[in-house]
Short mmCIF file of C-alpha atoms in Angstrom, two decimals:
data_model
loop_
_atom_site.label_atom_id
_atom_site.label_comp_id
_atom_site.label_asym_id
_atom_site.label_seq_id
_atom_site.Cartn_x
_atom_site.Cartn_y
_atom_site.Cartn_z
CA MET A 12 -66.12 -25.03 -4.18
CA ALA A 13 -64.34 -28.33 -4.27
CA THR A 14 -60.70 -28.38 -3.25
CA TYR A 15 -57.92 -30.73 -4.17
CA GLY A 16 -58.28 -32.15 -0.66
CA GLU A 17 -61.78 -33.35 -1.46
CA ALA A 18 -60.55 -34.71 -4.79
CA LEU A 19 -57.78 -36.67 -3.10
CA THR A 20 -60.18 -38.02 -0.52
CA ALA A 21 -62.69 -38.99 -3.20
CA LEU A 22 -60.06 -40.91 -5.15
CA ALA A 23 -58.72 -42.70 -2.08
CA ASP A 24 -61.52 -45.26 -2.40
CA PRO A 25 -60.42 -47.98 -4.89
CA THR A 26 -63.92 -48.67 -6.21
CA ARG A 27 -64.62 -44.98 -6.67
CA ARG A 28 -61.29 -44.64 -8.44
CA LEU A 29 -62.39 -47.42 -10.78
CA VAL A 30 -65.61 -45.53 -11.54
CA PHE A 31 -63.62 -42.34 -12.12
CA GLU A 32 -61.16 -44.10 -14.47
CA ARG A 33 -64.02 -45.58 -16.45
CA VAL A 34 -65.66 -42.15 -16.77
CA ALA A 35 -62.30 -40.70 -17.81
CA ASP A 36 -62.11 -43.29 -20.60
CA ALA A 37 -65.46 -42.24 -22.01
CA PRO A 38 -68.50 -40.26 -20.83
CA SER A 39 -71.00 -42.81 -19.51
CA SER A 40 -74.40 -43.28 -17.94
CA VAL A 41 -74.95 -44.96 -14.57
CA THR A 42 -76.44 -47.98 -16.31
CA ALA A 43 -73.45 -48.41 -18.61
CA LEU A 44 -71.03 -48.09 -15.69
CA ALA A 45 -72.95 -50.59 -13.58
CA ALA A 46 -72.95 -53.05 -16.47
CA GLU A 47 -69.20 -52.87 -16.85
CA LEU A 48 -68.09 -52.71 -13.26
CA PRO A 49 -68.58 -55.17 -10.43
CA VAL A 50 -70.66 -52.55 -8.63
CA SER A 51 -74.41 -52.19 -8.18
CA ARG A 52 -76.28 -49.38 -9.85
CA PRO A 53 -77.08 -47.55 -6.57
CA ALA A 54 -73.44 -47.84 -5.55
CA VAL A 55 -72.30 -46.38 -8.86
CA SER A 56 -74.72 -43.47 -8.34
CA GLN A 57 -73.33 -42.89 -4.88
CA HIS A 58 -69.73 -42.89 -6.09
CA LEU A 59 -70.60 -40.50 -8.90
CA ARG A 60 -72.23 -38.15 -6.42
CA VAL A 61 -69.05 -38.04 -4.32
CA LEU A 62 -66.92 -37.52 -7.43
CA LYS A 63 -69.21 -34.73 -8.54
CA ASP A 64 -69.11 -33.04 -5.12
CA ALA A 65 -65.31 -33.23 -5.29
CA GLY A 66 -65.36 -31.46 -8.65
CA LEU A 67 -63.93 -34.41 -10.54
CA VAL A 68 -66.90 -35.30 -12.73
CA ALA A 69 -69.72 -33.32 -14.29
CA ASP A 70 -73.07 -34.56 -15.58
CA ARG A 71 -75.47 -33.51 -18.27
CA ALA A 72 -78.91 -34.71 -19.32
CA GLU A 73 -79.16 -36.69 -22.50
CA GLY A 74 -82.74 -37.71 -23.10
CA THR A 75 -83.86 -39.52 -19.97
CA ARG A 76 -80.33 -40.43 -18.90
CA ARG A 77 -77.58 -38.49 -17.21
CA ILE A 78 -74.17 -38.74 -18.83
CA TYR A 79 -71.15 -38.37 -16.58
CA SER A 80 -67.81 -37.09 -17.82
CA VAL A 81 -64.58 -35.79 -16.34
CA ASP A 82 -64.68 -32.18 -15.14
CA PRO A 83 -61.51 -30.72 -16.71
CA GLN A 84 -61.37 -27.85 -14.21
CA GLY A 85 -61.46 -30.11 -11.19
CA VAL A 86 -58.87 -32.42 -12.65
CA ALA A 87 -56.62 -29.48 -13.53
CA GLY A 88 -56.86 -28.28 -9.94
CA LEU A 89 -55.79 -31.68 -8.68
CA ARG A 90 -52.97 -31.80 -11.20
CA ASP A 91 -51.79 -28.36 -10.08
CA TYR A 92 -51.71 -29.58 -6.52
CA LEU A 93 -49.85 -32.75 -7.38
CA ASP A 94 -47.33 -30.98 -9.58
CA GLY A 95 -46.65 -28.10 -7.25
CA PHE A 96 -44.46 -25.03 -7.42
CA TRP A 97 -41.20 -26.79 -6.64
CA ASN A 98 -41.88 -29.70 -8.92
CA ARG A 99 -42.42 -27.38 -11.83
CA SER A 100 -39.33 -25.47 -10.81
CA LEU A 101 -37.38 -28.75 -10.85
CA VAL A 102 -38.76 -29.73 -14.25
CA ALA A 103 -37.51 -26.42 -15.66
CA PHE A 104 -34.17 -26.99 -13.95
CA LYS A 105 -33.88 -30.52 -15.36
CA ARG A 106 -34.53 -29.24 -18.87
CA ALA A 107 -31.82 -26.58 -18.52
CA ALA A 108 -29.30 -28.93 -16.88
CA GLU A 109 -29.68 -31.67 -19.46
CA ALA A 110 -29.68 -29.24 -22.37
CA SER A 111 -26.40 -27.72 -21.21
CA ALA A 112 -24.69 -31.00 -20.31
CA PRO A 113 -21.57 -31.68 -22.39
CA GLU A 114 -22.74 -34.15 -25.03
CA ASN A 115 -19.78 -36.49 -24.90
CA GLU A 116 -18.91 -35.98 -21.31
CA PRO A 117 -16.42 -38.62 -20.25
CA ARG A 118 -17.05 -40.43 -17.01
CA SER A 119 -17.01 -37.92 -14.24
CA THR A 120 -14.32 -38.40 -11.67
CA ASP A 121 -14.24 -37.17 -8.15
CA ASP A 122 -10.89 -35.51 -8.53
CA GLN A 123 -11.55 -32.28 -10.41
CA MET B 28 -64.39 -33.50 4.59
CA THR B 29 -62.27 -30.72 5.90
CA SER B 30 -58.91 -31.08 7.51
CA SER B 31 -57.19 -27.83 8.37
CA GLU B 32 -54.10 -29.72 9.34
CA GLN B 33 -51.36 -28.74 6.93
CA ALA B 34 -47.76 -29.82 6.80
CA THR B 35 -45.20 -27.15 7.63
CA SER B 36 -42.93 -28.45 4.91
CA THR B 37 -43.23 -29.50 1.32
CA THR B 38 -40.87 -31.59 -0.78
CA ALA B 39 -40.20 -32.28 -4.41
CA SER B 40 -37.54 -34.24 -6.25
CA ILE B 41 -36.45 -35.10 -9.74
CA LEU B 42 -33.88 -37.27 -11.52
CA VAL B 43 -31.59 -35.39 -13.89
CA ASP B 44 -29.35 -37.09 -16.45
CA VAL B 45 -26.22 -35.12 -15.64
CA THR B 46 -23.38 -35.43 -13.16
CA VAL B 47 -23.83 -34.09 -9.66
CA GLU B 48 -21.24 -31.39 -10.40
CA HIS B 49 -23.09 -30.21 -13.47
CA ALA B 50 -26.42 -30.26 -11.67
CA PHE B 51 -25.08 -28.07 -8.87
CA ARG B 52 -23.46 -25.71 -11.36
CA VAL B 53 -26.65 -25.22 -13.36
CA TYR B 54 -28.74 -24.79 -10.21
CA THR B 55 -26.46 -22.09 -8.88
CA GLU B 56 -24.35 -20.44 -11.61
CA GLN B 57 -26.99 -20.76 -14.31
CA ILE B 58 -30.17 -20.10 -12.34
CA HIS B 59 -31.16 -17.57 -15.02
CA THR B 60 -31.60 -20.44 -17.49
CA TRP B 61 -34.41 -22.08 -15.59
CA TRP B 62 -35.91 -19.89 -12.84
CA ASN B 63 -39.43 -18.91 -13.84
CA PRO B 64 -39.17 -15.19 -14.78
CA ASP B 65 -42.66 -14.67 -13.37
CA HIS B 66 -41.48 -15.73 -9.94
CA VAL B 67 -39.59 -12.58 -9.10
CA LEU B 68 -40.84 -9.61 -7.08
CA LEU B 69 -39.67 -6.80 -9.29
CA ASP B 70 -41.46 -3.79 -10.78
CA ALA B 71 -38.99 -3.14 -13.58
CA PRO B 72 -38.61 -5.49 -16.56
CA LEU B 73 -36.35 -8.42 -15.64
CA ALA B 74 -32.72 -8.24 -16.73
CA ALA B 75 -31.20 -11.12 -14.77
CA VAL B 76 -31.71 -13.71 -12.05
CA VAL B 77 -28.56 -14.22 -10.00
CA LEU B 78 -27.50 -16.61 -7.27
CA GLU B 79 -24.47 -15.25 -5.44
CA PRO B 80 -22.34 -18.26 -4.48
CA GLY B 81 -21.34 -19.01 -0.88
CA VAL B 82 -22.82 -18.47 2.57
CA GLY B 83 -24.14 -14.93 2.81
CA GLY B 84 -24.84 -14.73 -0.90
CA ARG B 85 -28.28 -13.78 -2.13
CA ILE B 86 -30.69 -14.96 -4.77
CA LEU B 87 -31.95 -11.92 -6.54
CA ALA B 88 -33.56 -10.49 -9.61
CA ARG B 89 -32.15 -7.43 -11.29
CA GLY B 90 -34.29 -5.08 -13.34
CA THR B 91 -33.32 -3.37 -16.58
CA ASP B 92 -33.20 -0.10 -14.57
CA GLY B 93 -30.64 -1.57 -12.15
CA SER B 94 -33.13 -2.18 -9.33
CA GLU B 95 -32.67 -5.35 -7.32
CA CYS B 96 -34.93 -7.62 -5.35
CA ALA B 97 -33.39 -10.39 -3.25
CA TRP B 98 -35.74 -13.03 -1.78
CA SER B 99 -33.20 -15.48 -0.40
CA ARG B 100 -30.00 -15.59 1.64
CA ILE B 101 -27.63 -18.53 1.25
CA LEU B 102 -27.43 -20.18 4.68
CA ASP B 103 -25.33 -23.19 3.82
CA TRP B 104 -23.13 -23.94 0.84
CA ASP B 105 -21.66 -27.40 0.27
CA PRO B 106 -20.98 -27.85 -3.45
CA PRO B 107 -21.86 -30.05 -5.22
CA HIS B 108 -24.09 -31.74 -2.65
CA ARG B 109 -26.15 -29.28 -0.73
CA LEU B 110 -27.51 -25.79 -0.74
CA LEU B 111 -29.63 -24.10 1.90
CA PHE B 112 -31.31 -20.76 1.44
CA SER B 113 -33.88 -18.66 3.24
CA TRP B 114 -37.25 -17.73 1.79
CA ASP B 115 -37.65 -14.06 2.67
CA ILE B 116 -41.14 -13.52 1.38
CA THR B 117 -44.16 -12.28 3.34
CA LEU B 118 -47.65 -13.66 3.00
CA GLN B 119 -48.41 -10.56 0.92
CA TRP B 120 -45.61 -11.51 -1.49
CA THR B 121 -43.31 -8.69 -0.52
CA ILE B 122 -39.78 -9.00 0.85
CA GLU B 123 -39.66 -10.14 4.47
CA THR B 124 -36.99 -8.31 6.46
CA ASP B 125 -37.42 -10.20 9.75
CA PRO B 126 -35.26 -13.34 9.47
CA ASN B 127 -37.39 -15.02 12.15
CA ARG B 128 -40.36 -14.90 9.82
CA CYS B 129 -38.65 -16.63 6.90
CA SER B 130 -38.88 -20.28 5.93
CA GLU B 131 -35.98 -22.17 4.40
CA VAL B 132 -35.32 -24.29 1.36
CA GLU B 133 -32.79 -27.11 1.23
CA VAL B 134 -31.66 -28.44 -2.14
CA ALA B 135 -29.81 -31.76 -2.00
CA PHE B 136 -27.90 -33.19 -4.96
CA THR B 137 -27.30 -36.93 -4.71
CA PRO B 138 -25.49 -38.92 -7.38
CA VAL B 139 -27.48 -41.98 -8.42
CA THR B 140 -24.97 -43.08 -11.04
CA GLU B 141 -21.95 -41.31 -12.55
CA SER B 142 -24.17 -39.44 -14.95
CA ARG B 143 -27.46 -39.25 -13.10
CA THR B 144 -28.36 -37.10 -10.11
CA ARG B 145 -31.34 -36.85 -7.82
CA VAL B 146 -32.22 -33.29 -6.88
CA GLN B 147 -34.46 -32.96 -3.86
CA ILE B 148 -36.10 -29.82 -2.55
CA ASP B 149 -37.26 -29.54 1.03
CA HIS B 150 -39.07 -26.27 1.78
CA ARG B 151 -39.58 -26.26 5.53
CA HIS B 152 -40.56 -24.22 8.58
CA LEU B 153 -43.35 -22.66 6.56
CA ASP B 154 -45.16 -21.82 9.81
CA ARG B 155 -42.45 -19.23 10.53
CA HIS B 156 -44.25 -16.91 8.14
CA GLY B 157 -46.74 -16.29 10.94
CA GLU B 158 -50.49 -16.32 11.12
CA GLY B 159 -51.95 -17.38 7.81
CA TRP B 160 -48.77 -19.26 6.87
CA GLU B 161 -50.93 -21.97 5.28
CA SER B 162 -51.43 -19.67 2.30
CA MET B 163 -47.67 -19.69 1.71
CA ALA B 164 -47.61 -23.47 2.04
CA HIS B 165 -50.38 -23.65 -0.49
CA SER B 166 -48.65 -21.23 -2.85
CA VAL B 167 -45.38 -23.11 -2.98
CA SER B 168 -47.16 -26.43 -3.21
CA ALA B 169 -49.76 -25.45 -5.77
CA ALA B 170 -49.23 -24.37 -9.32
CA ASP B 171 -50.19 -20.98 -10.66
CA GLY B 172 -51.46 -22.09 -13.99
CA TRP B 173 -51.09 -25.40 -15.73
CA ALA B 174 -51.95 -23.87 -19.11
CA HIS B 175 -49.35 -21.15 -18.63
CA ASP B 176 -46.73 -23.73 -17.80
CA LEU B 177 -47.54 -25.77 -20.88
CA THR B 178 -47.05 -22.65 -22.97
CA LEU B 179 -43.61 -22.13 -21.44
CA PHE B 180 -42.73 -25.75 -21.98
CA GLY B 181 -43.80 -25.62 -25.61
CA ALA B 182 -41.70 -22.54 -26.21
CA ALA B 183 -38.65 -24.06 -24.55
CA ALA B 184 -39.02 -27.38 -26.35
CA GLN B 185 -39.02 -25.67 -29.71
CA ALA B 186 -36.14 -23.35 -28.94
#
């Protein structure tokens, strides 16, 4: 089971992040990725393996090629980690605070 | 790649387009308008979430049958700038009665402009929850369902 820790580590490498972003744009084969990125084919394969181990991408066979795409579950796990309990709590708070703010509130002053 | 090293605190912050006074008021007096109703430790259906103002006050949920469950004690009260409360929850998600085994949460309200406020949460001393405290750190840092949250957001946005 991949954890968000592995996902964060996997994405810490700039080249690997580039590969991941390209896969997130559209499901791709190793050949297509290597053609578009300044990275050799074996290097692309290696980066994809790390991303797959981290749960960020999944692959499927299509004819003789393997097509890599984003693994929604792994990405959701990472997103959960990045958002966090308190962040979500704050987002709910922000919504409530702004919704209840007096619309035409004059400039606030320090004397009550 | 495994690192068991985990921070004993976690932080979060947000910018809110309201005055610092309003932000503090909504956080405290109107906690029922934004606290996630699933984040209460109550058996009965939820009737209210209440933050009792001032040092010694509690943050609690009240059930429709009158039962109460308080998971925080207000430790410091400095309106409209700062609020400090305890986090009296065990690793089994029951109420912790030993104050030495509770972590604490600081909420700081800092005016950025006259009508904009930064609200920062600092949940610290998570290791006070004792052996296995990392699970609490993970719980307050991690979400409990992105899809669920989106549902809530959709409902609120359309209200």
